[in-house]
Amino acid sequence: MNARIIGTGSVLPKKVVTNFDLAEIVDTNDEWIVSRTGIKERHVAIEESTSSMATEAGKKALEDAGMTAEELEMILVATVTPDYVTPSTACMVQAAIGATNAVAMDLSAACSGFVFALNTAQAYIRAGIYKKILVIGVETLSKVVDWTDRSTCILFGDGAGAAVVSADAEAGIQDFVQYTDGAKGVALQCDARQHKNLFGTRAFENEYVQMDGQAVFKFAVRRVPESIQKLLDRNQLTAEQIDLYVLHQANMRIIETVAKFLKEPMDKFPMNMERCGNTSGASVPLLLDELNRAGRFKRGDKLILSGFGGGLTWGSIYMIW
Ligand code: UT7
């Protein structure tokens, strides 16, 4: 059995922050941001929280799937920006939607989070343990971004995306690859919480997101095409046979490089970073939901999903819609 996506949902915070807004805060400009990243605006959570966005996206995905919350056996939430250390965001979603028969847990893999969570769902379904799982990618990166650091604050956005997967004998996830390289984790870091107790205090090293942008860029343009090529080869597919590539929305130039490597046209690489920025673990499910609701998928379509980022982590999925 495979995990097949039978419903999707997403949510973006109400507040929109444009490049022009950012140019009033830090020394940057719209032309630099658009040409280096492809981003024009992003949504920033003010009233919304990680758990509220995850809940709303999850509800929409259930509605799209025509499934009740009670039918769910598992809830997986990928996030690096939870509201609480405990309870997990997944447990909060469980309570909010009334998924009384599900077990809920969070998974931390930064921008690869949703892809890794979907792979985890696939493993549970393949093993015959569960049949119906809600997978959510959600981030409130605005709370861990240094709004005085122009090299990072222009990149990120908040949002959530969700997918309901159910066991299917033929369609769904056919194969996946996933990797981590902890030794290179220093390229993208953020402290969880200040080390402080009765006996001493250690200052924050990275209170906010710190990124070696060029190192992450080089890692992505090498590892993402490589992981996709591995999946294609292993499944005797050519790049041309894939209908759509749904890639993490970090940077337009990374996606252009992947398209060039695969010798595929850019219209097979849909993007929403122009409106959403880089929403880390939420970017792949957000884009999936937008495409699904726009009717871009039909039964039997072959898709590749890819996530990459902090950890370092990266992975790709080959699925039949
Ligand atoms: O989702 C997690 C994965 N993350 C990524 O995939 C991010 C990957 N990296 C990137 O997308 C790119 O490295 C960035 C978009 C972050 C940066 O682009 P870049 O072409 O690598 O720029 P750079 O860091 O080499 O900076 C070039 C110049 C520097 O000035 P000097 O030293 O040449 O005078 C920066 O100080 O641009 C300057 N700069 C800016 N200028 C205007 C850096 N940020 C800005 C800014 N506005 N916001």
Short mmCIF file of C-alpha atoms and ligand atoms in Angstrom, two decimals:
data_model
loop_
_atom_site.label_atom_id
_atom_site.label_comp_id
_atom_site.label_asym_id
_atom_site.label_seq_id
_atom_site.Cartn_x
_atom_site.Cartn_y
_atom_site.Cartn_z
CA MET A 1 0.00 0.00 0.00
CA ASN A 2 1.09 3.58 -0.73
CA ALA A 3 0.27 6.91 0.90
CA ARG A 4 -1.91 8.74 -1.64
CA ILE A 5 -2.88 12.38 -1.18
CA ILE A 6 -6.69 12.58 -1.21
CA GLY A 7 -7.14 16.12 0.13
CA THR A 8 -5.12 19.30 0.61
CA GLY A 9 -5.52 22.58 2.48
CA SER A 10 -3.49 25.68 3.25
CA VAL A 11 -3.59 29.00 5.00
CA LEU A 12 -1.59 32.22 4.86
CA PRO A 13 -1.63 34.95 7.53
CA LYS A 14 -3.62 38.09 6.67
CA LYS A 15 -0.73 40.55 6.93
CA VAL A 16 1.27 41.01 3.72
CA VAL A 17 4.75 42.55 3.86
CA THR A 18 6.14 43.70 0.51
CA ASN A 19 9.75 44.25 -0.51
CA PHE A 20 8.96 47.97 -0.44
CA ASP A 21 7.86 47.65 3.20
CA LEU A 22 11.19 45.93 4.01
CA ALA A 23 13.15 48.64 2.23
CA GLU A 24 11.84 51.00 4.93
CA ILE A 25 13.26 48.79 7.68
CA VAL A 26 16.62 47.56 6.32
CA ASP A 27 19.06 48.67 3.61
CA THR A 28 17.57 46.74 0.70
CA ASN A 29 15.42 47.27 -2.36
CA ASP A 30 12.80 45.46 -4.42
CA GLU A 31 15.13 45.02 -7.40
CA TRP A 32 17.81 43.23 -5.33
CA ILE A 33 15.32 40.91 -3.62
CA VAL A 34 13.43 40.02 -6.83
CA SER A 35 16.55 39.43 -8.91
CA ARG A 36 18.35 37.34 -6.24
CA THR A 37 15.35 35.36 -4.96
CA GLY A 38 12.15 35.84 -7.00
CA ILE A 39 10.31 37.01 -3.85
CA LYS A 40 8.06 40.10 -3.98
CA GLU A 41 6.03 39.74 -0.80
CA ARG A 42 5.44 37.40 2.12
CA HIS A 43 2.74 36.86 4.75
CA VAL A 44 3.56 37.53 8.39
CA ALA A 45 1.58 36.10 11.31
CA ILE A 46 0.19 38.62 13.77
CA GLU A 47 -3.14 37.22 14.98
CA GLU A 48 -2.25 33.75 13.72
CA SER A 49 0.01 31.19 15.44
CA THR A 50 1.72 28.00 14.31
CA SER A 51 -1.00 25.84 15.86
CA SER A 52 -3.90 27.97 14.60
CA MET A 53 -2.58 27.89 11.02
CA ALA A 54 -1.85 24.16 11.23
CA THR A 55 -5.38 23.54 12.50
CA GLU A 56 -7.02 25.59 9.76
CA ALA A 57 -4.94 23.98 6.99
CA GLY A 58 -5.67 20.54 8.45
CA LYS A 59 -9.43 21.21 8.57
CA LYS A 60 -9.40 22.33 4.94
CA ALA A 61 -7.48 19.21 3.88
CA LEU A 62 -9.97 16.97 5.71
CA GLU A 63 -12.88 18.79 4.06
CA ASP A 64 -11.23 18.38 0.64
CA ALA A 65 -10.68 14.67 1.35
CA GLY A 66 -14.29 14.22 2.54
CA MET A 67 -12.97 12.68 5.75
CA THR A 68 -13.92 13.31 9.39
CA ALA A 69 -11.30 14.05 12.04
CA GLU A 70 -12.38 10.91 13.95
CA GLU A 71 -11.30 8.74 11.02
CA LEU A 72 -7.67 9.88 11.32
CA GLU A 73 -5.22 7.44 12.84
CA MET A 74 -2.21 9.74 12.90
CA ILE A 75 -1.31 13.45 12.71
CA LEU A 76 2.23 14.42 11.72
CA VAL A 77 3.26 18.08 11.89
CA ALA A 78 6.54 19.28 10.43
CA THR A 79 7.67 22.54 12.00
CA VAL A 80 10.75 24.26 13.42
CA THR A 81 8.69 27.11 14.85
CA PRO A 82 6.18 25.51 17.25
CA ASP A 83 4.16 27.59 19.73
CA TYR A 84 5.27 25.44 22.66
CA VAL A 85 8.05 23.05 23.57
CA THR A 86 5.20 20.89 24.83
CA PRO A 87 2.46 20.11 23.90
CA SER A 88 3.51 19.47 20.34
CA THR A 89 1.78 21.33 17.53
CA ALA A 90 0.36 17.98 16.36
CA CYS A 91 -1.27 17.40 19.77
CA MET A 92 -2.74 20.91 19.65
CA VAL A 93 -4.17 20.20 16.19
CA GLN A 94 -5.57 16.89 17.44
CA ALA A 95 -7.42 18.69 20.24
CA ALA A 96 -8.63 21.53 18.00
CA ILE A 97 -10.10 19.28 15.31
CA GLY A 98 -11.29 16.49 17.62
CA ALA A 99 -9.17 13.72 16.10
CA THR A 100 -9.78 11.52 19.13
CA ASN A 101 -8.59 8.30 17.47
CA ALA A 102 -5.27 9.63 16.18
CA VAL A 103 -1.78 9.61 17.63
CA ALA A 104 -0.07 12.97 17.07
CA MET A 105 3.55 14.04 16.91
CA ASP A 106 5.86 16.70 15.49
CA LEU A 107 8.87 16.24 13.25
CA SER A 108 11.77 18.68 12.86
CA ALA A 109 13.58 18.79 9.53
CA ALA A 110 13.41 22.50 8.62
CA CYS A 111 12.61 23.11 4.95
CA SER A 112 12.57 19.34 4.25
CA GLY A 113 10.06 18.84 7.08
CA PHE A 114 6.93 18.20 5.03
CA VAL A 115 8.74 15.85 2.63
CA PHE A 116 10.21 13.87 5.56
CA ALA A 117 6.78 13.81 7.28
CA LEU A 118 5.12 12.54 4.11
CA ASN A 119 7.80 9.84 3.89
CA THR A 120 7.09 8.92 7.51
CA ALA A 121 3.38 8.61 6.66
CA GLN A 122 4.35 6.41 3.71
CA ALA A 123 6.41 4.17 6.00
CA TYR A 124 3.49 3.71 8.44
CA ILE A 125 1.10 2.97 5.59
CA ARG A 126 3.55 0.65 3.79
CA ALA A 127 4.01 -1.26 7.05
CA GLY A 128 0.23 -1.71 7.33
CA ILE A 129 0.10 0.11 10.68
CA TYR A 130 -2.17 3.04 9.68
CA LYS A 131 -4.32 3.88 6.67
CA LYS A 132 -5.39 7.50 7.21
CA ILE A 133 -2.89 10.18 8.17
CA LEU A 134 -2.97 13.99 8.25
CA VAL A 135 0.41 15.52 7.34
CA ILE A 136 0.98 19.25 7.95
CA GLY A 137 3.88 21.61 7.24
CA VAL A 138 3.64 24.88 9.17
CA GLU A 139 5.97 27.72 10.11
CA THR A 140 5.94 31.08 11.84
CA LEU A 141 9.45 32.01 10.81
CA SER A 142 8.75 35.69 11.47
CA LYS A 143 9.34 35.04 15.18
CA VAL A 144 12.86 33.61 14.67
CA VAL A 145 14.02 36.05 12.01
CA ASP A 146 16.20 39.03 12.92
CA TRP A 147 14.28 41.91 11.32
CA THR A 148 17.45 44.02 11.30
CA ASP A 149 19.42 41.44 9.24
CA ARG A 150 18.80 42.16 5.57
CA SER A 151 20.44 38.92 4.45
CA THR A 152 17.73 36.78 6.06
CA CYS A 153 14.65 38.89 6.87
CA ILE A 154 13.85 39.41 3.19
CA LEU A 155 13.62 35.67 2.56
CA PHE A 156 11.12 34.14 4.92
CA GLY A 157 7.33 34.04 5.28
CA ASP A 158 4.71 32.35 7.46
CA GLY A 159 2.01 29.85 6.49
CA ALA A 160 0.74 26.29 6.63
CA GLY A 161 -0.13 23.52 4.20
CA ALA A 162 -1.68 20.12 4.83
CA ALA A 163 -2.41 16.87 3.04
CA VAL A 164 -4.61 13.94 4.01
CA VAL A 165 -3.11 10.67 2.83
CA SER A 166 -4.82 7.32 2.69
CA ALA A 167 -3.69 3.81 1.77
CA ASP A 168 -3.87 3.04 -1.95
CA ALA A 169 -2.81 -0.12 -3.75
CA GLU A 170 -1.50 1.63 -6.87
CA ALA A 171 -1.33 5.44 -6.87
CA GLY A 172 0.41 7.61 -4.26
CA ILE A 173 4.05 7.57 -3.20
CA GLN A 174 6.02 5.16 -5.36
CA ASP A 175 9.49 5.87 -4.03
CA PHE A 176 11.47 8.43 -2.05
CA VAL A 177 15.00 9.39 -1.07
CA GLN A 178 15.92 11.39 2.03
CA TYR A 179 19.25 12.49 3.45
CA THR A 180 20.81 14.51 6.25
CA ASP A 181 24.31 15.89 6.77
CA GLY A 182 24.54 17.06 10.37
CA ALA A 183 28.20 17.96 9.96
CA LYS A 184 27.15 20.89 7.73
CA GLY A 185 24.33 22.06 10.02
CA VAL A 186 26.23 25.21 10.95
CA ALA A 187 25.24 26.71 7.57
CA LEU A 188 21.72 27.39 8.87
CA GLN A 189 21.22 27.72 12.61
CA CYS A 190 18.88 29.10 15.25
CA ASP A 191 19.00 28.47 19.02
CA ALA A 192 15.91 26.86 20.53
CA ARG A 193 15.88 28.55 23.91
CA GLN A 194 18.28 30.42 26.10
CA HIS A 195 20.33 28.22 28.43
CA LYS A 196 19.41 29.71 31.77
CA ASN A 197 18.97 28.18 35.19
CA LEU A 198 19.49 28.99 38.84
CA PHE A 199 23.21 28.26 38.55
CA GLY A 200 24.13 30.15 35.43
CA THR A 201 23.20 31.68 32.12
CA ARG A 202 24.78 31.11 28.75
CA ALA A 203 24.20 33.80 26.18
CA PHE A 204 22.36 33.00 22.99
CA GLU A 205 24.71 32.10 20.16
CA ASN A 206 22.09 32.45 17.47
CA GLU A 207 18.97 33.92 18.97
CA TYR A 208 17.68 34.40 15.44
CA VAL A 209 18.16 32.51 12.18
CA GLN A 210 21.76 32.71 10.96
CA MET A 211 22.47 31.51 7.46
CA ASP A 212 25.49 31.16 5.23
CA GLY A 213 23.37 31.88 2.17
CA GLN A 214 25.99 30.97 -0.41
CA ALA A 215 26.82 27.65 1.30
CA VAL A 216 23.13 26.71 1.41
CA PHE A 217 22.69 27.82 -2.20
CA LYS A 218 25.62 25.66 -3.37
CA PHE A 219 24.36 22.69 -1.34
CA ALA A 220 20.87 23.00 -2.84
CA VAL A 221 21.90 23.30 -6.49
CA ARG A 222 24.08 20.19 -6.11
CA ARG A 223 21.97 17.93 -3.88
CA VAL A 224 18.46 18.59 -5.20
CA PRO A 225 19.11 17.61 -8.86
CA GLU A 226 21.19 14.66 -7.64
CA SER A 227 18.35 13.33 -5.44
CA ILE A 228 15.77 13.78 -8.21
CA GLN A 229 18.03 12.03 -10.73
CA LYS A 230 18.46 9.13 -8.32
CA LEU A 231 14.68 8.70 -8.06
CA LEU A 232 14.23 8.91 -11.82
CA ASP A 233 16.96 6.32 -12.46
CA ARG A 234 15.69 3.96 -9.77
CA ASN A 235 12.19 4.05 -11.27
CA GLN A 236 13.31 3.85 -14.92
CA LEU A 237 11.86 7.28 -15.65
CA THR A 238 13.09 10.15 -17.78
CA ALA A 239 12.72 13.72 -16.52
CA GLU A 240 10.31 14.32 -19.41
CA GLN A 241 7.88 11.71 -18.07
CA ILE A 242 7.29 13.76 -14.91
CA ASP A 243 4.26 16.06 -15.23
CA LEU A 244 5.12 18.55 -12.47
CA TYR A 245 8.00 19.23 -10.09
CA VAL A 246 6.87 20.69 -6.76
CA LEU A 247 10.04 22.02 -5.13
CA HIS A 248 10.69 23.84 -1.88
CA GLN A 249 10.23 27.55 -2.59
CA ALA A 250 13.54 28.96 -1.31
CA ASN A 251 14.88 30.78 -4.31
CA MET A 252 13.83 31.05 -7.97
CA ARG A 253 17.47 30.67 -9.07
CA ILE A 254 17.76 27.30 -7.31
CA ILE A 255 14.64 26.07 -9.13
CA GLU A 256 15.94 27.39 -12.48
CA THR A 257 19.20 25.49 -11.91
CA VAL A 258 17.31 22.25 -11.20
CA ALA A 259 15.19 22.72 -14.35
CA LYS A 260 18.30 23.31 -16.41
CA PHE A 261 20.03 20.23 -14.99
CA LEU A 262 17.00 18.08 -15.87
CA LYS A 263 16.62 19.84 -19.26
CA GLU A 264 12.97 20.49 -18.46
CA PRO A 265 10.90 23.65 -19.16
CA MET A 266 10.23 26.08 -16.30
CA ASP A 267 6.45 25.67 -16.67
CA LYS A 268 6.84 22.21 -15.12
CA PHE A 269 8.24 23.91 -11.99
CA PRO A 270 5.34 25.92 -10.52
CA MET A 271 6.32 28.61 -8.02
CA ASN A 272 4.60 30.75 -5.41
CA MET A 273 7.62 32.26 -3.63
CA GLU A 274 6.83 35.57 -5.36
CA ARG A 275 3.74 35.88 -3.09
CA CYS A 276 4.73 33.70 -0.10
CA GLY A 277 8.51 33.96 0.30
CA ASN A 278 10.33 30.98 1.77
CA THR A 279 7.92 29.34 4.24
CA SER A 280 10.36 26.50 5.09
CA GLY A 281 8.44 23.33 6.00
CA ALA A 282 5.16 24.84 4.80
CA SER A 283 6.27 25.68 1.26
CA VAL A 284 5.74 22.31 -0.46
CA PRO A 285 2.24 21.62 0.98
CA LEU A 286 1.20 25.26 0.41
CA LEU A 287 2.13 25.01 -3.25
CA LEU A 288 0.58 21.54 -3.53
CA ASP A 289 -2.72 22.89 -2.23
CA GLU A 290 -2.68 25.88 -4.58
CA LEU A 291 -2.04 23.60 -7.56
CA ASN A 292 -4.64 21.08 -6.44
CA ARG A 293 -7.32 23.76 -6.03
CA ALA A 294 -6.37 25.25 -9.41
CA GLY A 295 -7.03 21.83 -10.99
CA ARG A 296 -3.41 21.34 -12.07
CA PHE A 297 -3.35 17.63 -11.09
CA LYS A 298 -5.26 14.78 -12.69
CA ARG A 299 -5.37 11.13 -11.66
CA GLY A 300 -2.30 9.33 -12.94
CA ASP A 301 -0.07 12.43 -13.12
CA LYS A 302 3.53 11.77 -12.15
CA LEU A 303 4.93 14.27 -9.64
CA ILE A 304 8.28 14.89 -7.99
CA LEU A 305 8.33 16.71 -4.64
CA SER A 306 11.60 18.02 -3.18
CA GLY A 307 12.56 19.64 0.10
CA PHE A 308 15.98 20.94 1.21
CA GLY A 309 17.40 23.12 3.94
CA GLY A 310 18.51 23.31 7.56
CA GLY A 311 20.12 20.29 9.15
CA LEU A 312 21.31 20.00 6.47
CA THR A 313 18.42 17.94 5.16
CA TRP A 314 17.16 17.10 1.69
CA GLY A 315 14.86 14.60 0.04
CA SER A 316 12.62 13.92 -2.93
CA ILE A 317 9.44 11.93 -3.53
CA TYR A 318 8.11 10.33 -6.69
CA MET A 319 4.33 10.01 -6.54
CA ILE A 320 1.41 9.24 -8.81
CA TRP A 321 -1.54 11.57 -8.16
O1 UT7 B 1 15.03 27.34 2.82
C1 UT7 B 1 16.28 27.16 3.41
C2 UT7 B 1 17.27 27.14 2.38
N1 UT7 B 1 17.78 28.46 2.14
C3 UT7 B 1 18.15 28.77 0.92
O2 UT7 B 1 17.96 28.00 0.01
C4 UT7 B 1 18.87 30.07 0.71
C5 UT7 B 1 19.97 29.87 -0.29
N2 UT7 B 1 20.73 31.08 -0.53
C6 UT7 B 1 20.23 32.10 -1.26
O3 UT7 B 1 19.11 32.05 -1.71
C7 UT7 B 1 21.14 33.27 -1.55
O4 UT7 B 1 22.43 32.97 -1.08
C8 UT7 B 1 20.64 34.60 -0.92
C9 UT7 B 1 19.39 35.08 -1.64
C10 UT7 B 1 20.37 34.43 0.56
C11 UT7 B 1 21.71 35.69 -1.07
O5 UT7 B 1 22.02 35.85 -2.44
P1 UT7 B 1 23.54 35.89 -2.91
O6 UT7 B 1 23.51 36.10 -4.35
O7 UT7 B 1 24.20 34.64 -2.39
O8 UT7 B 1 24.07 37.18 -2.19
P2 UT7 B 1 25.32 37.33 -1.20
O9 UT7 B 1 24.98 36.78 0.13
O10 UT7 B 1 26.55 36.85 -1.88
O11 UT7 B 1 25.40 38.90 -1.07
C12 UT7 B 1 25.80 39.72 -2.18
C13 UT7 B 1 25.80 41.16 -1.75
C14 UT7 B 1 26.56 41.43 -0.46
O12 UT7 B 1 27.18 42.69 -0.58
P3 UT7 B 1 28.73 42.84 -0.97
O13 UT7 B 1 29.47 42.05 0.07
O14 UT7 B 1 28.85 42.22 -2.34
O15 UT7 B 1 28.96 44.30 -0.93
C15 UT7 B 1 25.50 41.50 0.58
O16 UT7 B 1 25.87 42.28 1.69
O17 UT7 B 1 24.45 41.59 -1.50
C16 UT7 B 1 24.39 42.15 -0.17
N3 UT7 B 1 23.05 41.86 0.38
C17 UT7 B 1 21.98 42.64 0.13
N4 UT7 B 1 21.83 43.75 -0.61
C18 UT7 B 1 20.59 44.29 -0.67
C19 UT7 B 1 22.68 40.83 1.17
N5 UT7 B 1 21.37 40.92 1.42
C20 UT7 B 1 20.92 42.03 0.80
C21 UT7 B 1 19.66 42.63 0.71
N6 UT7 B 1 19.55 43.75 -0.04
N7 UT7 B 1 18.56 42.10 1.31
#
